[in-house]
GROMACS .gro file of C-alpha atoms in nm:
model
  464
    1MET     CA    1   0.002   0.003   0.003
    2ALA     CA    2   0.143   0.330  -0.101
    3ARG     CA    3   0.230   0.582   0.166
    4SER     CA    4   0.262   0.925   0.023
    5SER     CA    5   0.215   1.270   0.175
    6TRP     CA    6   0.045   1.595   0.087
    7ARG     CA    7   0.207   1.905  -0.031
    8MET     CA    8   0.126   2.275  -0.005
    9THR     CA    9   0.294   2.588  -0.138
   10SER     CA   10   0.391   2.769   0.182
   11GLY     CA   11   0.769   2.711   0.142
   12PRO     CA   12   1.015   2.432   0.190
   13HIS     CA   13   1.055   2.469   0.567
   14TRP     CA   14   0.682   2.431   0.634
   15LEU     CA   15   0.678   2.143   0.396
   16LEU     CA   16   0.960   1.991   0.605
   17LEU     CA   17   0.760   1.944   0.914
   18LEU     CA   18   0.400   1.930   0.806
   19SER     CA   19   0.398   1.782   0.450
   20ILE     CA   20   0.714   1.573   0.404
   21THR     CA   21   0.659   1.337   0.109
   22PHE     CA   22   0.684   0.959   0.176
   23GLY     CA   23   0.686   0.768  -0.144
   24ALA     CA   24   0.726   0.423   0.006
   25TRP     CA   25   0.584   0.261  -0.313
   26SER     CA   26   0.662   0.524  -0.576
   27VAL     CA   27   0.506   0.506  -0.917
   28PRO     CA   28   0.747   0.517  -1.213
   29ILE     CA   29   0.734   0.830  -1.426
   30ASP     CA   30   0.536   0.779  -1.747
   31ARG     CA   31   0.790   0.782  -2.034
   32ASN     CA   32   0.542   0.932  -2.263
   33ALA     CA   33   0.426   1.195  -2.025
   34VAL     CA   34   0.446   1.563  -2.130
   35PRO     CA   35   0.674   1.768  -1.909
   36GLN     CA   36   0.503   1.967  -1.635
   37GLU     CA   37   0.581   2.307  -1.799
   38ALA     CA   38   0.388   2.214  -2.113
   39HIS     CA   39   0.066   2.188  -1.921
   40PRO     CA   40   0.069   2.406  -1.614
   41PRO     CA   41  -0.196   2.334  -1.356
   42PRO     CA   42  -0.491   2.569  -1.352
   43GLU     CA   43  -0.432   2.877  -1.136
   44GLY     CA   44  -0.569   2.818  -0.787
   45LYS     CA   45  -0.605   2.448  -0.823
   46GLN     CA   46  -0.444   2.269  -0.528
   47GLU     CA   47  -0.282   1.927  -0.541
   48GLU     CA   48  -0.472   1.635  -0.393
   49ASN     CA   49  -0.389   1.600  -0.021
   50LEU     CA   50  -0.254   1.249   0.034
   51ASP     CA   51  -0.181   1.066   0.354
   52THR     CA   52   0.139   1.134   0.554
   53GLY     CA   53   0.099   0.798   0.738
   54LEU     CA   54   0.054   0.971   1.072
   55PHE     CA   55  -0.250   0.858   1.272
   56TYR     CA   56  -0.350   1.224   1.324
   57ASP     CA   57  -0.290   1.303   0.953
   58ARG     CA   58  -0.636   1.446   0.889
   59TYR     CA   59  -0.623   1.670   1.193
   60LEU     CA   60  -0.279   1.799   1.084
   61ARG     CA   61  -0.389   1.873   0.733
   62GLU     CA   62  -0.704   2.052   0.837
   63VAL     CA   63  -0.521   2.268   1.084
   64VAL     CA   64  -0.266   2.379   0.833
   65GLU     CA   65  -0.536   2.440   0.562
   66VAL     CA   66  -0.730   2.660   0.806
   67LEU     CA   67  -0.426   2.855   0.907
   68GLU     CA   68  -0.326   2.920   0.548
   69THR     CA   69  -0.665   3.091   0.491
   70ASP     CA   70  -0.528   3.378   0.713
   71PRO     CA   71  -0.305   3.608   0.506
   72LEU     CA   72  -0.094   3.728   0.794
   73PHE     CA   73  -0.020   3.389   0.931
   74ARG     CA   74   0.055   3.259   0.582
   75GLU     CA   75   0.307   3.533   0.539
   76LYS     CA   76   0.474   3.441   0.873
   77LEU     CA   77   0.494   3.078   0.750
   78GLN     CA   78   0.677   3.175   0.435
   79ALA     CA   79   0.923   3.392   0.626
   80ALA     CA   80   0.989   3.136   0.901
   81ASN     CA   81   1.301   2.917   0.907
   82THR     CA   82   1.336   2.559   1.010
   83GLU     CA   83   1.457   2.646   1.367
   84ASP     CA   84   1.156   2.874   1.416
   85ILE     CA   85   0.914   2.606   1.321
   86GLU     CA   86   1.081   2.317   1.512
   87LYS     CA   87   1.101   2.521   1.832
   88GLY     CA   88   0.737   2.630   1.809
   89ARG     CA   89   0.805   3.003   1.773
   90LEU     CA   90   0.511   3.030   1.543
   91GLY     CA   91   0.273   2.958   1.827
   92LYS     CA   92   0.263   3.315   1.950
   93GLU     CA   93   0.157   3.426   1.607
   94LEU     CA   94  -0.176   3.241   1.653
   95ASP     CA   95  -0.313   3.536   1.854
   96LEU     CA   96  -0.299   3.745   1.529
   97VAL     CA   97  -0.528   3.531   1.319
   98GLY     CA   98  -0.888   3.623   1.254
   99HIS     CA   99  -1.180   3.525   1.471
  100HIS     CA  100  -1.329   3.291   1.209
  101VAL     CA  101  -0.998   3.108   1.189
  102ARG     CA  102  -0.976   3.057   1.564
  103THR     CA  103  -1.347   2.939   1.567
  104ARG     CA  104  -1.274   2.679   1.306
  105LEU     CA  105  -0.954   2.565   1.489
  106ASP     CA  106  -1.155   2.524   1.800
  107GLU     CA  107  -1.402   2.316   1.621
  108LEU     CA  108  -1.130   2.097   1.468
  109LYS     CA  109  -0.975   2.037   1.815
  110ARG     CA  110  -1.310   1.932   1.964
  111GLN     CA  111  -1.361   1.687   1.671
  112GLU     CA  112  -1.007   1.544   1.726
  113VAL     CA  113  -1.066   1.506   2.099
  114ALA     CA  114  -1.401   1.334   2.032
  115ARG     CA  115  -1.220   1.096   1.783
  116LEU     CA  116  -0.951   1.015   2.041
  117ARG     CA  117  -1.218   0.948   2.303
  118MET     CA  118  -1.381   0.698   2.073
  119LEU     CA  119  -1.039   0.534   2.010
  120LEU     CA  120  -0.981   0.508   2.380
  121LYS     CA  121  -1.323   0.359   2.454
  122ALA     CA  122  -1.278   0.108   2.171
  123LYS     CA  123  -0.942   0.012   2.316
  124LEU     CA  124  -1.085  -0.029   2.661
  125ASP     CA  125  -1.376  -0.236   2.534
  126SER     CA  126  -1.142  -0.460   2.336
  127THR     CA  127  -0.936  -0.539   2.655
  128ASN     CA  128  -1.256  -0.610   2.850
  129THR     CA  129  -1.161  -0.352   3.105
  130GLU     CA  130  -1.448  -0.292   3.336
  131THR     CA  131  -1.477   0.059   3.462
  132LEU     CA  132  -1.761   0.263   3.577
  133GLN     CA  133  -1.612   0.601   3.471
  134ILE     CA  134  -1.347   0.680   3.224
  135ASP     CA  135  -1.105   0.957   3.305
  136HIS     CA  136  -1.063   1.097   2.952
  137ALA     CA  137  -0.840   1.385   3.066
  138ALA     CA  138  -0.584   1.140   3.206
  139LEU     CA  139  -0.602   0.899   2.912
  140LEU     CA  140  -0.564   1.182   2.656
  141LYS     CA  141  -0.215   1.263   2.801
  142GLN     CA  142  -0.076   0.972   2.602
  143PHE     CA  143  -0.139   1.172   2.280
  144GLU     CA  144   0.137   1.426   2.222
  145HIS     CA  145  -0.010   1.627   1.924
  146LEU     CA  146  -0.256   1.833   2.133
  147ASP     CA  147  -0.294   1.987   2.480
  148PRO     CA  148  -0.510   1.741   2.684
  149HIS     CA  149  -0.585   1.980   2.966
  150ASN     CA  150  -0.788   2.209   2.736
  151GLN     CA  151  -1.029   2.007   2.524
  152ASN     CA  152  -1.237   2.283   2.389
  153THR     CA  153  -1.022   2.554   2.229
  154PHE     CA  154  -0.721   2.559   2.000
  155GLU     CA  155  -0.439   2.760   2.164
  156SER     CA  156  -0.078   2.827   2.087
  157ALA     CA  157   0.030   2.522   2.292
  158ASP     CA  158  -0.176   2.312   2.055
  159LEU     CA  159   0.008   2.446   1.752
  160GLU     CA  160   0.351   2.399   1.913
  161LEU     CA  161   0.267   2.042   2.017
  162LEU     CA  162   0.133   1.954   1.673
  163ILE     CA  163   0.435   2.087   1.494
  164ALA     CA  164   0.683   1.929   1.737
  165THR     CA  165   0.508   1.591   1.729
  166ALA     CA  166   0.482   1.587   1.350
  167ALA     CA  167   0.851   1.675   1.320
  168LYS     CA  168   0.957   1.397   1.549
  169ASP     CA  169   0.723   1.131   1.398
  170LEU     CA  170   0.823   1.213   1.042
  171ARG     CA  171   1.193   1.218   1.129
  172ASN     CA  172   1.162   0.870   1.277
  173TYR     CA  173   0.967   0.728   0.982
  174ASP     CA  174   1.263   0.606   0.780
  175LEU     CA  175   1.401   0.431   1.090
  176GLU     CA  176   1.076   0.251   1.140
  177ARG     CA  177   1.077   0.140   0.777
  178HIS     CA  178   1.426  -0.003   0.812
  179GLU     CA  179   1.320  -0.196   1.129
  180GLU     CA  180   1.007  -0.330   0.957
  181PHE     CA  181   1.231  -0.453   0.671
  182LYS     CA  182   1.473  -0.621   0.915
  183ARG     CA  183   1.187  -0.806   1.080
  184TYR     CA  184   1.071  -0.916   0.734
  185GLU     CA  185   1.408  -1.051   0.640
  186MET     CA  186   1.444  -1.238   0.967
  187LEU     CA  187   1.102  -1.389   0.927
  188LYS     CA  188   1.188  -1.495   0.573
  189GLU     CA  189   1.508  -1.659   0.697
  190HIS     CA  190   1.328  -1.825   0.980
  191GLU     CA  191   1.070  -1.977   0.750
  192ARG     CA  192   1.351  -2.101   0.507
  193ARG     CA  193   1.523  -2.279   0.795
  194GLU     CA  194   1.199  -2.429   0.925
  195HIS     CA  195   1.116  -2.547   0.579
  196LEU     CA  196   1.455  -2.723   0.539
  197ARG     CA  197   1.426  -2.887   0.879
  198GLY     CA  198   1.106  -3.050   0.760
  199LEU     CA  199   1.283  -3.228   0.473
  200ASP     CA  200   1.502  -3.536   0.474
  201GLN     CA  201   1.873  -3.497   0.388
  202GLU     CA  202   1.836  -3.574   0.013
  203GLU     CA  203   1.538  -3.325  -0.011
  204GLN     CA  204   1.738  -3.066   0.185
  205GLU     CA  205   2.028  -3.085  -0.056
  206ARG     CA  206   1.800  -3.045  -0.359
  207GLU     CA  207   1.617  -2.753  -0.203
  208GLU     CA  208   1.940  -2.575  -0.101
  209GLN     CA  209   2.078  -2.617  -0.453
  210ARG     CA  210   1.756  -2.471  -0.596
  211LEU     CA  211   1.769  -2.176  -0.363
  212GLN     CA  212   2.136  -2.113  -0.445
  213ARG     CA  213   2.056  -2.116  -0.818
  214LEU     CA  214   1.782  -1.855  -0.762
  215SER     CA  215   2.023  -1.635  -0.556
  216GLU     CA  216   2.285  -1.651  -0.829
  217LYS     CA  217   2.029  -1.571  -1.095
  218HIS     CA  218   1.916  -1.267  -0.894
  219ARG     CA  219   2.272  -1.144  -0.879
  220GLN     CA  220   2.310  -1.156  -1.257
  221HIS     CA  221   2.197  -0.810  -1.362
  222PRO     CA  222   2.335  -0.507  -1.551
  223LYS     CA  223   2.551  -0.256  -1.371
  224VAL     CA  224   2.360  -0.040  -1.130
  225TYR     CA  225   2.474   0.326  -1.134
  226ALA     CA  226   2.510   0.510  -0.808
  227PRO     CA  227   2.197   0.726  -0.755
  228GLY     CA  228   2.255   1.088  -0.811
  229SER     CA  229   2.557   1.027  -1.041
  230VAL     CA  230   2.581   1.166  -1.390
  231ALA     CA  231   2.554   0.815  -1.537
  232GLN     CA  232   2.237   0.750  -1.348
  233LEU     CA  233   2.084   1.080  -1.433
  234ARG     CA  234   2.172   1.054  -1.791
  235GLU     CA  235   2.004   0.712  -1.809
  236VAL     CA  236   1.681   0.865  -1.685
  237TRP     CA  237   1.731   1.158  -1.926
  238ARG     CA  238   1.755   0.898  -2.209
  239GLU     CA  239   1.521   0.612  -2.105
  240THR     CA  240   1.245   0.812  -1.918
  241ASP     CA  241   1.261   1.159  -2.074
  242GLY     CA  242   1.343   1.037  -2.421
  243LEU     CA  243   1.625   1.298  -2.472
  244ASP     CA  244   1.972   1.276  -2.617
  245PRO     CA  245   2.222   1.185  -2.332
  246GLN     CA  246   2.489   1.392  -2.500
  247GLU     CA  247   2.271   1.699  -2.446
  248PHE     CA  248   2.215   1.639  -2.080
  249ASP     CA  249   2.147   1.963  -1.893
  250PRO     CA  250   2.118   1.956  -1.508
  251ARG     CA  251   1.893   2.268  -1.488
  252THR     CA  252   1.652   2.126  -1.746
  253PHE     CA  253   1.660   1.783  -1.579
  254PHE     CA  254   1.569   1.940  -1.246
  255SER     CA  255   1.270   2.128  -1.402
  256LEU     CA  256   1.145   1.807  -1.575
  257HIS     CA  257   1.142   1.611  -1.255
  258ASP     CA  258   1.012   1.890  -1.023
  259THR     CA  259   0.666   1.747  -1.109
  260ASN     CA  260   0.471   1.974  -0.869
  261GLY     CA  261   0.666   2.286  -0.965
  262ASP     CA  262   0.744   2.393  -0.616
  263GLY     CA  263   1.119   2.453  -0.686
  264SER     CA  264   1.246   2.150  -0.496
  265LEU     CA  265   1.279   1.779  -0.549
  266ASP     CA  266   1.099   1.612  -0.254
  267GLU     CA  267   1.147   1.253  -0.141
  268GLN     CA  268   0.882   1.105  -0.371
  269GLU     CA  269   1.026   1.288  -0.682
  270LEU     CA  270   1.367   1.168  -0.594
  271GLU     CA  271   1.262   0.807  -0.546
  272ALA     CA  272   1.088   0.805  -0.884
  273LEU     CA  273   1.428   0.880  -1.045
  274PHE     CA  274   1.565   0.544  -0.929
  275THR     CA  275   1.296   0.326  -1.100
  276LYS     CA  276   1.523   0.243  -1.406
  277GLU     CA  277   1.810   0.125  -1.178
  278LEU     CA  278   1.577  -0.084  -0.970
  279GLU     CA  279   1.426  -0.249  -1.277
  280LYS     CA  280   1.771  -0.382  -1.355
  281VAL     CA  281   1.772  -0.583  -1.032
  282TYR     CA  282   1.406  -0.660  -0.960
  283ASP     CA  283   1.135  -0.800  -1.178
  284PRO     CA  284   0.800  -0.898  -1.024
  285ARG     CA  285   0.767  -1.183  -1.272
  286ASN     CA  286   1.082  -1.351  -1.141
  287GLU     CA  287   1.065  -1.590  -0.848
  288GLU     CA  288   1.414  -1.486  -0.731
  289ASP     CA  289   1.323  -1.110  -0.704
  290ASP     CA  290   1.158  -0.981  -0.384
  291MET     CA  291   0.960  -0.660  -0.434
  292ILE     CA  292   0.985  -0.563  -0.063
  293GLU     CA  293   1.358  -0.581  -0.097
  294MET     CA  294   1.319  -0.346  -0.403
  295GLU     CA  295   1.143  -0.085  -0.190
  296GLU     CA  296   1.411  -0.109   0.076
  297GLU     CA  297   1.670  -0.056  -0.206
  298ARG     CA  298   1.476   0.250  -0.324
  299LEU     CA  299   1.480   0.390   0.026
  300ARG     CA  300   1.857   0.335   0.056
  301MET     CA  301   1.911   0.514  -0.275
  302ARG     CA  302   1.708   0.808  -0.164
  303GLU     CA  303   1.894   0.831   0.169
  304HIS     CA  304   2.224   0.818  -0.024
  305VAL     CA  305   2.124   1.121  -0.246
  306MET     CA  306   1.992   1.318   0.050
  307LYS     CA  307   2.313   1.259   0.246
  308ASN     CA  308   2.527   1.393  -0.038
  309VAL     CA  309   2.299   1.660  -0.185
  310ASP     CA  310   2.070   1.793   0.080
  311VAL     CA  311   2.312   2.037   0.244
  312ASN     CA  312   2.075   2.213   0.484
  313GLN     CA  313   1.904   1.872   0.572
  314ASP     CA  314   1.554   1.991   0.514
  315ARG     CA  315   1.463   1.668   0.334
  316LEU     CA  316   1.425   1.863   0.011
  317VAL     CA  317   1.668   1.912  -0.280
  318SER     CA  318   1.664   2.270  -0.401
  319LEU     CA  319   1.788   2.372  -0.751
  320ASP     CA  320   2.096   2.531  -0.597
  321GLU     CA  321   2.182   2.219  -0.405
  322PHE     CA  322   2.121   2.003  -0.710
  323LEU     CA  323   2.349   2.214  -0.933
  324ARG     CA  324   2.618   2.221  -0.677
  325SER     CA  325   2.610   1.837  -0.648
  326THR     CA  326   2.681   1.809  -1.016
  327GLN     CA  327   3.015   1.996  -0.966
  328LYS     CA  328   3.145   1.741  -0.719
  329ARG     CA  329   3.422   1.502  -0.831
  330GLU     CA  330   3.214   1.190  -0.739
  331PHE     CA  331   2.933   1.306  -0.959
  332GLY     CA  332   3.128   1.229  -1.278
  333SER     CA  333   3.324   0.919  -1.153
  334PRO     CA  334   3.104   0.727  -0.909
  335GLU     CA  335   3.153   0.372  -0.792
  336GLU     CA  336   2.912   0.104  -0.881
  337TRP     CA  337   2.613   0.099  -0.649
  338LYS     CA  338   2.618  -0.197  -0.395
  339THR     CA  339   2.283  -0.356  -0.374
  340LEU     CA  340   2.141  -0.526  -0.067
  341ASP     CA  341   2.301  -0.853  -0.195
  342ASP     CA  342   2.639  -0.686  -0.187
  343SER     CA  343   2.596  -0.521   0.151
  344LYS     CA  344   2.633  -0.688   0.487
  345PRO     CA  345   2.314  -0.858   0.623
  346VAL     CA  346   2.065  -0.626   0.780
  347TYR     CA  347   2.050  -0.840   1.094
  348THR     CA  348   2.298  -1.047   1.308
  349GLU     CA  349   2.269  -1.406   1.402
  350ALA     CA  350   2.201  -1.292   1.762
  351GLU     CA  351   1.916  -1.071   1.649
  352LEU     CA  352   1.779  -1.360   1.449
  353GLN     CA  353   1.787  -1.593   1.748
  354GLN     CA  354   1.612  -1.335   1.961
  355PHE     CA  355   1.351  -1.290   1.689
  356GLU     CA  356   1.289  -1.665   1.672
  357ALA     CA  357   1.253  -1.684   2.047
  358GLU     CA  358   0.986  -1.413   2.034
  359LEU     CA  359   0.810  -1.602   1.759
  360GLN     CA  360   0.807  -1.912   1.972
  361GLU     CA  361   0.657  -1.732   2.261
  362LYS     CA  362   0.385  -1.588   2.036
  363GLU     CA  363   0.319  -1.920   1.881
  364ALA     CA  364   0.282  -2.078   2.234
  365GLU     CA  365   0.038  -1.801   2.324
  366LEU     CA  366  -0.157  -1.867   2.001
  367ALA     CA  367  -0.154  -2.241   2.066
  368GLN     CA  368  -0.287  -2.190   2.414
  369ARG     CA  369  -0.555  -1.965   2.297
  370ALA     CA  370  -0.644  -2.211   2.017
  371GLU     CA  371  -0.677  -2.495   2.272
  372SER     CA  372  -0.900  -2.275   2.490
  373LEU     CA  373  -1.121  -2.197   2.195
  374ARG     CA  374  -1.122  -2.572   2.100
  375GLN     CA  375  -1.248  -2.659   2.449
  376GLU     CA  376  -1.513  -2.392   2.440
  377GLU     CA  377  -1.624  -2.522   2.096
  378GLU     CA  378  -1.641  -2.876   2.239
  379LEU     CA  379  -1.850  -2.758   2.534
  380LEU     CA  380  -2.086  -2.564   2.300
  381LYS     CA  381  -2.124  -2.886   2.092
  382GLN     CA  382  -2.216  -3.082   2.404
  383TRP     CA  383  -2.465  -2.823   2.501
  384GLY     CA  384  -2.605  -2.823   2.152
  385THR     CA  385  -2.638  -3.200   2.164
  386ALA     CA  386  -2.821  -3.194   2.494
  387LEU     CA  387  -3.052  -2.916   2.378
  388GLU     CA  388  -3.140  -3.105   2.067
  389ALA     CA  389  -3.212  -3.420   2.271
  390GLN     CA  390  -3.432  -3.227   2.507
  391ARG     CA  391  -3.603  -3.049   2.219
  392LYS     CA  392  -3.699  -3.386   2.062
  393GLU     CA  393  -3.811  -3.507   2.401
  394TYR     CA  394  -4.025  -3.208   2.451
  395GLN     CA  395  -4.177  -3.241   2.096
  396GLN     CA  396  -4.254  -3.610   2.169
  397ALA     CA  397  -4.418  -3.518   2.500
  398VAL     CA  398  -4.640  -3.264   2.325
  399LYS     CA  399  -4.725  -3.514   2.055
  400ASP     CA  400  -4.821  -3.780   2.310
  401MET     CA  401  -5.035  -3.534   2.499
  402SER     CA  402  -5.207  -3.433   2.182
  403GLN     CA  403  -5.282  -3.793   2.097
  404ARG     CA  404  -5.414  -3.858   2.442
  405ASN     CA  405  -5.643  -3.553   2.418
  406GLN     CA  406  -5.765  -3.668   2.085
  407GLN     CA  407  -5.833  -4.019   2.213
  408SER     CA  408  -6.028  -3.891   2.513
  409VAL     CA  409  -6.244  -3.668   2.273
  410ASP     CA  410  -6.316  -3.972   2.055
  411GLY     CA  411  -6.415  -4.174   2.354
  412GLN     CA  412  -6.131  -4.427   2.314
  413PRO     CA  413  -5.973  -4.563   2.623
  414LEU     CA  414  -5.627  -4.439   2.717
  415PRO     CA  415  -5.389  -4.731   2.715
  416GLY     CA  416  -5.100  -4.762   2.956
  417PRO     CA  417  -4.750  -4.882   2.880
  418ASN     CA  418  -4.871  -5.247   2.849
  419GLY     CA  419  -5.198  -5.164   2.686
  420GLU     CA  420  -5.399  -5.171   3.013
  421LEU     CA  421  -5.660  -4.901   3.090
  422GLN     CA  422  -5.536  -4.607   3.284
  423PHE     CA  423  -5.846  -4.399   3.321
  424GLN     CA  424  -5.840  -4.359   3.704
  425GLN     CA  425  -5.461  -4.317   3.707
  426GLU     CA  426  -5.489  -4.041   3.440
  427MET     CA  427  -5.757  -3.855   3.627
  428LYS     CA  428  -5.559  -3.899   3.950
  429ASN     CA  429  -5.245  -3.754   3.791
  430LEU     CA  430  -5.442  -3.461   3.661
  431GLU     CA  431  -5.597  -3.404   4.008
  432GLU     CA  432  -5.255  -3.410   4.168
  433GLN     CA  433  -5.116  -3.165   3.915
  434GLY     CA  434  -5.400  -2.929   3.973
  435ALA     CA  435  -5.605  -2.731   3.731
  436ASN     CA  436  -5.291  -2.651   3.520
  437ALA     CA  437  -5.020  -2.912   3.476
  438THR     CA  438  -4.671  -2.782   3.403
  439VAL     CA  439  -4.420  -2.972   3.195
  440SER     CA  440  -4.066  -2.843   3.264
  441GLN     CA  441  -3.730  -2.918   3.122
  442ASN     CA  442  -3.397  -2.788   3.238
  443PHE     CA  443  -3.174  -2.690   2.956
  444PRO     CA  444  -2.793  -2.636   3.026
  445GLY     CA  445  -2.729  -2.252   3.011
  446GLU     CA  446  -3.096  -2.183   2.927
  447GLU     CA  447  -3.396  -2.069   3.134
  448ARG     CA  448  -3.664  -2.316   3.231
  449MET     CA  449  -3.924  -2.377   2.962
  450ASN     CA  450  -4.280  -2.399   3.098
  451THR     CA  451  -4.587  -2.518   2.909
  452SER     CA  452  -4.926  -2.503   3.074
  453ILE     CA  453  -5.145  -2.802   3.006
  454GLU     CA  454  -5.519  -2.743   3.033
  455PRO     CA  455  -5.714  -3.029   3.210
  456THR     CA  456  -5.881  -3.261   2.976
  457GLN     CA  457  -6.252  -3.176   2.931
  458ASN     CA  458  -6.553  -3.409   2.907
  459LEU     CA  459  -6.365  -3.723   2.992
  460PRO     CA  460  -6.602  -4.025   3.026
  461LEU     CA  461  -6.625  -4.159   3.376
  462HIS     CA  462  -6.530  -4.525   3.413
  463THR     CA  463  -6.494  -4.746   3.709
  464SER     CA  464  -6.254  -5.031   3.734
   0.00000   0.00000   0.00000
């Protein structure tokens, strides 16, 4: 599932903290697409707001959109630098916005608080926590993107917390992606070893040989150019843009791939440049090629470019930074890019053993839970069998009583178990039971079922 982010036009520093692009699954550029300059977007038309991946993404976007409707605050945003934004110095400017903006921000905060309360209630319900009263004010403290002490109005503290939390969460996003990939690789290795353990020695040898052939086949690919090098960019210029590589021009290249026209190459625009190199190594049609590894490779390439080109570390590549990178010595004579296969493993053997131990604990917990569910299912089946037997017994009792009533109306004698007449006994039973006889059955886990039996009318009197 693609994780992208949303963009606005307030300047690179505001984009840094509140709309950093995450192209975890970037879409390759259409080779036949017309450059952005040929068809400029209609004036006033905003780009579609995509998800940053933060759980409070909607609240974040809506707050920024409302703030940007105020001309004075928008001007402050454009003039602010990264340090001002990260340290929350824009919070005091909130007092200058119009009344309608503050009213809308208050409404947004109340909506967010209500959403968080619903999340907390759902979490408590899912854990079967019995509580007569929920202290929402205390529980809301676990959320860092708003002031939990004031749940009704949007104040400067809310803006400062929102910016600081977004900056921290977005900064840690790449680290989390690397950790997820490490767990994926360890799980894959664990499953490979478990699969081999289930085979006999001869089958193991054949399977290991097959896996080795697939690994060697995966490594046989054309040379991968270092991302951001002149060779790599010229390949994009030729293959993607359809232009003569001998006429490569960095400034024109930058304009062609600044697809949103904001004067910077963001992370998604950069990652789209690596598609050609990745296609050399990974093909979804090949068994030996892992597409999740391809996305980790894409992330590594983007981080490599950012490290060498993004001088001010705002996670955006400006035209000036891009042009200066083309003047470096390594731009013209880069080393061949080392793929994941050529790099050291992303995990150690100790980490793998710890991961497998955690898996075993989880499997034991799941097995215990499965056994508990099996026992509950068996008990329910027993109850169902008992209920079915008693239901049939009840139906038979009703049928027998109906037949007795019909026989008494027809004047036929009521036979006993051995065919003997039971007139006096029948009457005696009815007298003992009273005017209304009750037939009761006890069902496991069910309430008692009572059926009133009216005394038989007009029975003929007999004497023995």
